[in-house]
Amino acid sequence: MLTKVAVLATATALSLGVAAAPAGAEVTALPTASMEAVLKAAQIDPRRADSALTPGAKDSVLLVEQALAAKGLLAQQYVDGHFGTSTITAYSGYQKSLGYTGIDASGLPGKTSLEKLGEGRYTVTAVVSAGSRLTYHGKTMNTRTKAMLVKAEGLLGRQLTITQGSYNPGGVGASAGTHDGGGALDIGVEGMSSTTRTDVARKLRQVGFAAWVRTPAQGFAYHIHAIALSDPDLSSGAQHQAGDYYLGYNGLAGRGSDDGPAVTPKLTWEEYQRS
């Protein structure tokens, strides 16, 4: 005999045109894929020299890779929890199948594509959103990047000068496309001492930026280059710089050792807010 609760549930389901589960049947919850974990792996793993796994990301990455393999986009040998170049290419192919182009089809997972890929297979948790585009200090960036910058300015007790913002394709040739998408900033350092420049880079790193002081010895006028870690709108170039930051490099083509201030642990904006 059906309980009163079961009768009510059945009646509600029928009124909504939804088939009710048989009495006593257990509903199996789908596994969860953390967008935070997947994004971190998608930045770091393609830059590794080996197939090591990003700590804490394996289970979520496996769910995404299994879904890509089920669509014939990823060979089974690459379903291993390592979000390397093959998985990036497969994910980019999936994004293109949804009609995305440009930075929206870079292989870096976004919320909408991640959820569509997971339909019937997994649910997405720990969503990371870039937010909308806006103007701050006269330059274009997204809501997430602005929040990070405002926090860093608060820690520094000063406002910063932005010389190049985000979503600026072809803007500065020396930037090698890193500002084509979101999460990228160049910060002016005119009048700052070497100590102050380093402190600015340190505070930016503390709130979730990969940040380096660029110098004339590297072929640049002095400035600070900053990439918002795990911004889902990162260009491919910025994505690579984020990965290199985690791996201890300076974000330049030669992949020299990181010459910025040491910050431990290296946190994303979301992790910083929880810390």
Short mmCIF file of C-alpha atoms in Angstrom, two decimals, residues 7-270:
data_model
loop_
_atom_site.label_atom_id
_atom_site.label_comp_id
_atom_site.label_asym_id
_atom_site.label_seq_id
_atom_site.Cartn_x
_atom_site.Cartn_y
_atom_site.Cartn_z
CA VAL A 7 0.42 9.11 -3.06
CA LEU A 8 0.99 12.87 -2.92
CA ALA A 9 4.29 12.55 -4.80
CA THR A 10 2.64 10.44 -7.50
CA ALA A 11 -0.25 12.88 -7.85
CA THR A 12 2.15 15.82 -8.12
CA ALA A 13 4.24 14.07 -10.75
CA LEU A 14 1.16 13.20 -12.81
CA SER A 15 -0.13 16.77 -12.61
CA LEU A 16 3.22 17.97 -14.01
CA GLY A 17 3.25 15.37 -16.75
CA VAL A 18 6.26 13.62 -15.23
CA ALA A 19 6.41 9.87 -14.82
CA ALA A 20 6.54 8.89 -11.15
CA ALA A 21 9.19 6.47 -9.93
CA PRO A 22 7.85 3.10 -8.79
CA ALA A 23 7.02 2.90 -5.08
CA GLY A 24 10.11 1.96 -3.09
CA ALA A 25 12.46 2.67 -5.99
CA GLU A 26 15.67 4.50 -5.08
CA VAL A 27 16.74 7.50 -7.15
CA THR A 28 20.48 7.36 -7.82
CA ALA A 29 22.13 10.77 -7.64
CA LEU A 30 24.50 11.68 -10.43
CA PRO A 31 28.18 12.16 -9.54
CA THR A 32 29.43 15.73 -9.29
CA ALA A 33 32.14 17.46 -11.28
CA SER A 34 33.74 20.50 -9.66
CA MET A 35 34.18 23.29 -12.19
CA GLU A 36 36.89 24.79 -9.97
CA ALA A 37 38.88 21.56 -10.10
CA VAL A 38 38.38 21.06 -13.84
CA LEU A 39 39.46 24.63 -14.62
CA LYS A 40 42.60 24.30 -12.52
CA ALA A 41 43.58 21.06 -14.26
CA ALA A 42 42.83 22.54 -17.69
CA GLN A 43 45.34 25.31 -16.98
CA ILE A 44 48.10 23.22 -15.41
CA ASP A 45 48.03 19.80 -17.07
CA PRO A 46 48.68 20.90 -20.69
CA ARG A 47 51.84 22.67 -19.50
CA ARG A 48 53.30 19.64 -17.70
CA ALA A 49 56.14 17.64 -19.21
CA ASP A 50 54.50 14.46 -17.93
CA SER A 51 50.99 13.13 -17.29
CA ALA A 52 50.91 13.91 -13.58
CA LEU A 53 47.50 14.76 -12.13
CA THR A 54 46.46 18.05 -10.59
CA PRO A 55 45.76 17.37 -6.91
CA GLY A 56 42.04 17.17 -6.15
CA ALA A 57 40.97 17.24 -9.81
CA LYS A 58 41.15 13.62 -10.94
CA ASP A 59 37.56 12.55 -10.23
CA SER A 60 36.03 15.61 -11.86
CA VAL A 61 38.33 15.46 -14.87
CA LEU A 62 37.55 11.77 -15.37
CA LEU A 63 33.82 12.54 -15.55
CA VAL A 64 34.45 15.16 -18.23
CA GLU A 65 36.79 12.88 -20.20
CA GLN A 66 34.35 9.98 -20.02
CA ALA A 67 31.62 12.23 -21.43
CA LEU A 68 33.92 13.41 -24.24
CA ALA A 69 34.87 9.81 -25.04
CA ALA A 70 31.19 8.83 -25.14
CA LYS A 71 30.71 11.47 -27.85
CA GLY A 72 33.63 10.08 -29.85
CA LEU A 73 35.74 13.17 -29.24
CA LEU A 74 38.45 11.66 -27.02
CA ALA A 75 40.31 8.37 -27.41
CA GLN A 76 39.89 6.02 -24.45
CA GLN A 77 43.63 6.03 -23.75
CA TYR A 78 43.35 9.69 -22.70
CA VAL A 79 40.54 9.10 -20.19
CA ASP A 80 42.97 9.21 -17.29
CA GLY A 81 42.17 12.24 -15.12
CA HIS A 82 44.92 14.31 -16.75
CA PHE A 83 43.44 17.31 -18.60
CA GLY A 84 46.28 17.43 -21.11
CA THR A 85 46.49 18.68 -24.67
CA SER A 86 44.39 15.83 -26.07
CA THR A 87 41.57 16.61 -23.65
CA ILE A 88 41.87 20.34 -24.41
CA THR A 89 41.54 19.57 -28.13
CA ALA A 90 38.58 17.26 -27.51
CA TYR A 91 36.84 19.82 -25.32
CA SER A 92 37.44 22.52 -27.92
CA GLY A 93 35.82 20.23 -30.49
CA TYR A 94 32.81 19.85 -28.22
CA GLN A 95 32.55 23.62 -27.77
CA LYS A 96 32.67 24.08 -31.55
CA SER A 97 29.91 21.48 -31.94
CA LEU A 98 27.76 23.78 -29.78
CA GLY A 99 28.45 26.67 -32.14
CA TYR A 100 31.12 28.42 -30.07
CA THR A 101 34.03 30.18 -31.74
CA GLY A 102 37.14 32.12 -30.72
CA ILE A 103 38.01 32.15 -27.01
CA ASP A 104 34.70 30.43 -26.30
CA ALA A 105 36.05 27.35 -28.10
CA SER A 106 39.56 27.35 -26.64
CA GLY A 107 39.12 24.07 -24.78
CA LEU A 108 38.87 25.81 -21.41
CA PRO A 109 35.54 24.63 -19.92
CA GLY A 110 32.79 27.13 -19.25
CA LYS A 111 29.68 26.59 -17.14
CA THR A 112 27.20 26.15 -20.00
CA SER A 113 29.28 23.71 -22.04
CA LEU A 114 30.30 21.78 -18.93
CA GLU A 115 26.67 21.35 -17.92
CA LYS A 116 25.53 20.38 -21.41
CA LEU A 117 28.30 17.80 -21.68
CA GLY A 118 27.27 16.34 -18.35
CA GLU A 119 23.56 15.94 -19.05
CA GLY A 120 22.54 12.57 -17.66
CA ARG A 121 26.11 11.82 -16.55
CA TYR A 122 27.13 14.32 -13.87
CA THR A 123 26.10 17.59 -12.25
CA VAL A 124 28.37 20.63 -12.01
CA THR A 125 29.35 22.08 -8.64
CA ALA A 126 31.71 24.89 -7.55
CA VAL A 127 30.80 26.99 -10.58
CA VAL A 128 33.21 29.79 -11.51
CA SER A 129 31.72 32.78 -13.32
CA ALA A 130 33.60 35.57 -15.06
CA GLY A 131 30.53 37.79 -14.81
CA SER A 132 29.72 40.58 -17.21
CA ARG A 133 32.11 42.93 -18.96
CA LEU A 134 32.52 46.42 -17.50
CA THR A 135 34.88 49.37 -17.39
CA TYR A 136 37.04 50.04 -14.34
CA HIS A 137 39.89 52.55 -14.17
CA GLY A 138 39.13 53.27 -17.82
CA LYS A 139 39.78 49.72 -19.06
CA THR A 140 37.60 46.76 -19.96
CA MET A 141 37.53 43.72 -17.67
CA ASN A 142 34.93 41.38 -16.22
CA THR A 143 33.14 41.44 -12.87
CA ARG A 144 35.35 38.76 -11.31
CA THR A 145 38.59 40.48 -12.35
CA LYS A 146 37.38 43.82 -11.01
CA ALA A 147 36.50 42.27 -7.65
CA MET A 148 39.98 40.76 -7.44
CA LEU A 149 41.63 44.05 -8.38
CA VAL A 150 39.57 46.02 -5.86
CA LYS A 151 40.58 43.60 -3.12
CA ALA A 152 44.26 43.87 -4.03
CA GLU A 153 43.99 47.67 -4.04
CA GLY A 154 42.44 47.48 -0.58
CA LEU A 155 45.34 45.39 0.70
CA LEU A 156 47.80 47.86 -0.85
CA GLY A 157 45.96 50.95 0.34
CA ARG A 158 46.24 52.54 -3.10
CA GLN A 159 44.59 52.52 -6.52
CA LEU A 160 46.47 51.06 -9.43
CA THR A 161 46.80 52.34 -12.98
CA ILE A 162 45.63 49.89 -15.64
CA THR A 163 47.47 50.32 -18.93
CA GLN A 164 45.83 47.40 -20.74
CA GLY A 165 42.66 45.56 -19.84
CA SER A 166 40.94 42.41 -21.02
CA TYR A 167 39.02 41.44 -24.18
CA ASN A 168 41.52 43.41 -26.26
CA PRO A 169 42.34 41.24 -29.29
CA GLY A 170 45.31 42.57 -31.22
CA GLY A 171 45.71 45.44 -28.77
CA VAL A 172 49.40 45.14 -27.90
CA GLY A 173 51.54 42.89 -30.06
CA ALA A 174 54.06 42.18 -27.30
CA SER A 175 51.26 40.66 -25.22
CA ALA A 176 51.09 37.67 -27.60
CA GLY A 177 47.32 37.38 -27.39
CA THR A 178 47.11 37.05 -23.61
CA HIS A 179 44.68 39.98 -23.43
CA ASP A 180 42.37 38.63 -26.15
CA GLY A 181 40.08 37.14 -23.51
CA GLY A 182 39.17 37.91 -19.91
CA GLY A 183 41.22 37.96 -16.72
CA ALA A 184 44.27 39.79 -18.16
CA LEU A 185 45.61 43.13 -16.92
CA ASP A 186 48.74 45.23 -17.39
CA ILE A 187 49.44 47.59 -14.52
CA GLY A 188 51.52 50.75 -14.75
CA VAL A 189 54.35 51.15 -12.25
CA GLU A 190 55.57 54.66 -13.02
CA GLY A 191 57.05 56.26 -9.91
CA MET A 192 57.15 52.97 -7.97
CA SER A 193 60.33 51.73 -6.36
CA SER A 194 61.51 48.18 -6.97
CA THR A 195 60.23 47.25 -3.51
CA THR A 196 56.79 48.71 -4.22
CA ARG A 197 56.54 46.95 -7.59
CA THR A 198 57.29 43.66 -5.89
CA ASP A 199 54.73 44.34 -3.18
CA VAL A 200 52.05 45.10 -5.77
CA ALA A 201 52.80 41.81 -7.52
CA ARG A 202 52.68 40.01 -4.17
CA LYS A 203 49.26 41.42 -3.26
CA LEU A 204 47.91 40.56 -6.70
CA ARG A 205 49.15 36.99 -6.24
CA GLN A 206 47.57 36.76 -2.81
CA VAL A 207 44.06 37.39 -4.19
CA GLY A 208 44.37 34.99 -7.12
CA PHE A 209 46.38 36.56 -9.94
CA ALA A 210 49.46 35.13 -11.58
CA ALA A 211 51.46 38.36 -11.54
CA TRP A 212 54.97 39.23 -12.67
CA VAL A 213 56.98 42.45 -12.87
CA ARG A 214 58.06 42.77 -16.50
CA THR A 215 61.40 44.52 -17.04
CA PRO A 216 63.53 46.08 -19.79
CA ALA A 217 65.91 43.11 -19.47
CA GLN A 218 63.01 40.95 -20.67
CA GLY A 219 62.27 43.30 -23.56
CA PHE A 220 59.44 45.28 -21.92
CA ALA A 221 58.98 48.68 -20.38
CA TYR A 222 58.50 48.23 -16.65
CA HIS A 223 54.97 47.07 -15.85
CA ILE A 224 53.15 44.31 -14.00
CA HIS A 225 51.42 41.63 -16.05
CA ALA A 226 48.59 39.86 -14.24
CA ILE A 227 46.37 36.91 -15.18
CA ALA A 228 43.33 36.02 -13.06
CA LEU A 229 43.73 32.32 -12.31
CA SER A 230 40.79 30.14 -13.39
CA ASP A 231 38.98 32.92 -15.23
CA PRO A 232 36.74 30.91 -17.59
CA ASP A 233 37.23 33.56 -20.31
CA LEU A 234 41.03 33.25 -20.49
CA SER A 235 42.59 33.24 -23.95
CA SER A 236 44.77 30.26 -24.77
CA GLY A 237 47.90 32.33 -24.16
CA ALA A 238 46.67 33.49 -20.77
CA GLN A 239 45.61 29.94 -19.93
CA HIS A 240 49.18 28.79 -20.59
CA GLN A 241 50.62 31.57 -18.45
CA ALA A 242 48.32 30.57 -15.58
CA GLY A 243 49.49 26.98 -15.86
CA ASP A 244 53.12 28.04 -15.96
CA TYR A 245 52.63 30.14 -12.82
CA TYR A 246 51.44 27.07 -10.92
CA LEU A 247 54.44 25.13 -12.21
CA GLY A 248 57.01 27.75 -11.17
CA TYR A 249 57.71 29.53 -14.47
CA ASN A 250 57.75 33.24 -15.34
CA GLY A 251 54.95 33.18 -17.93
CA LEU A 252 57.25 34.09 -20.84
CA ALA A 253 57.90 32.06 -23.99
CA GLY A 254 61.29 30.87 -22.73
CA ARG A 255 59.65 29.45 -19.58
CA GLY A 256 62.32 30.75 -17.23
CA SER A 257 62.05 30.30 -13.49
CA ASP A 258 59.42 32.37 -11.70
CA ASP A 259 61.04 35.67 -10.76
CA GLY A 260 58.08 37.00 -8.77
CA PRO A 261 57.48 37.16 -5.01
CA ALA A 262 56.84 33.80 -3.36
CA VAL A 263 53.23 33.33 -2.23
CA THR A 264 52.16 30.06 -0.64
CA PRO A 265 49.74 28.55 -1.33
CA LYS A 266 48.88 29.77 -4.81
CA LEU A 267 45.16 30.50 -4.51
CA THR A 268 42.41 31.30 -6.99
CA TRP A 269 39.98 34.11 -6.17
CA GLU A 270 37.42 31.58 -4.95
#
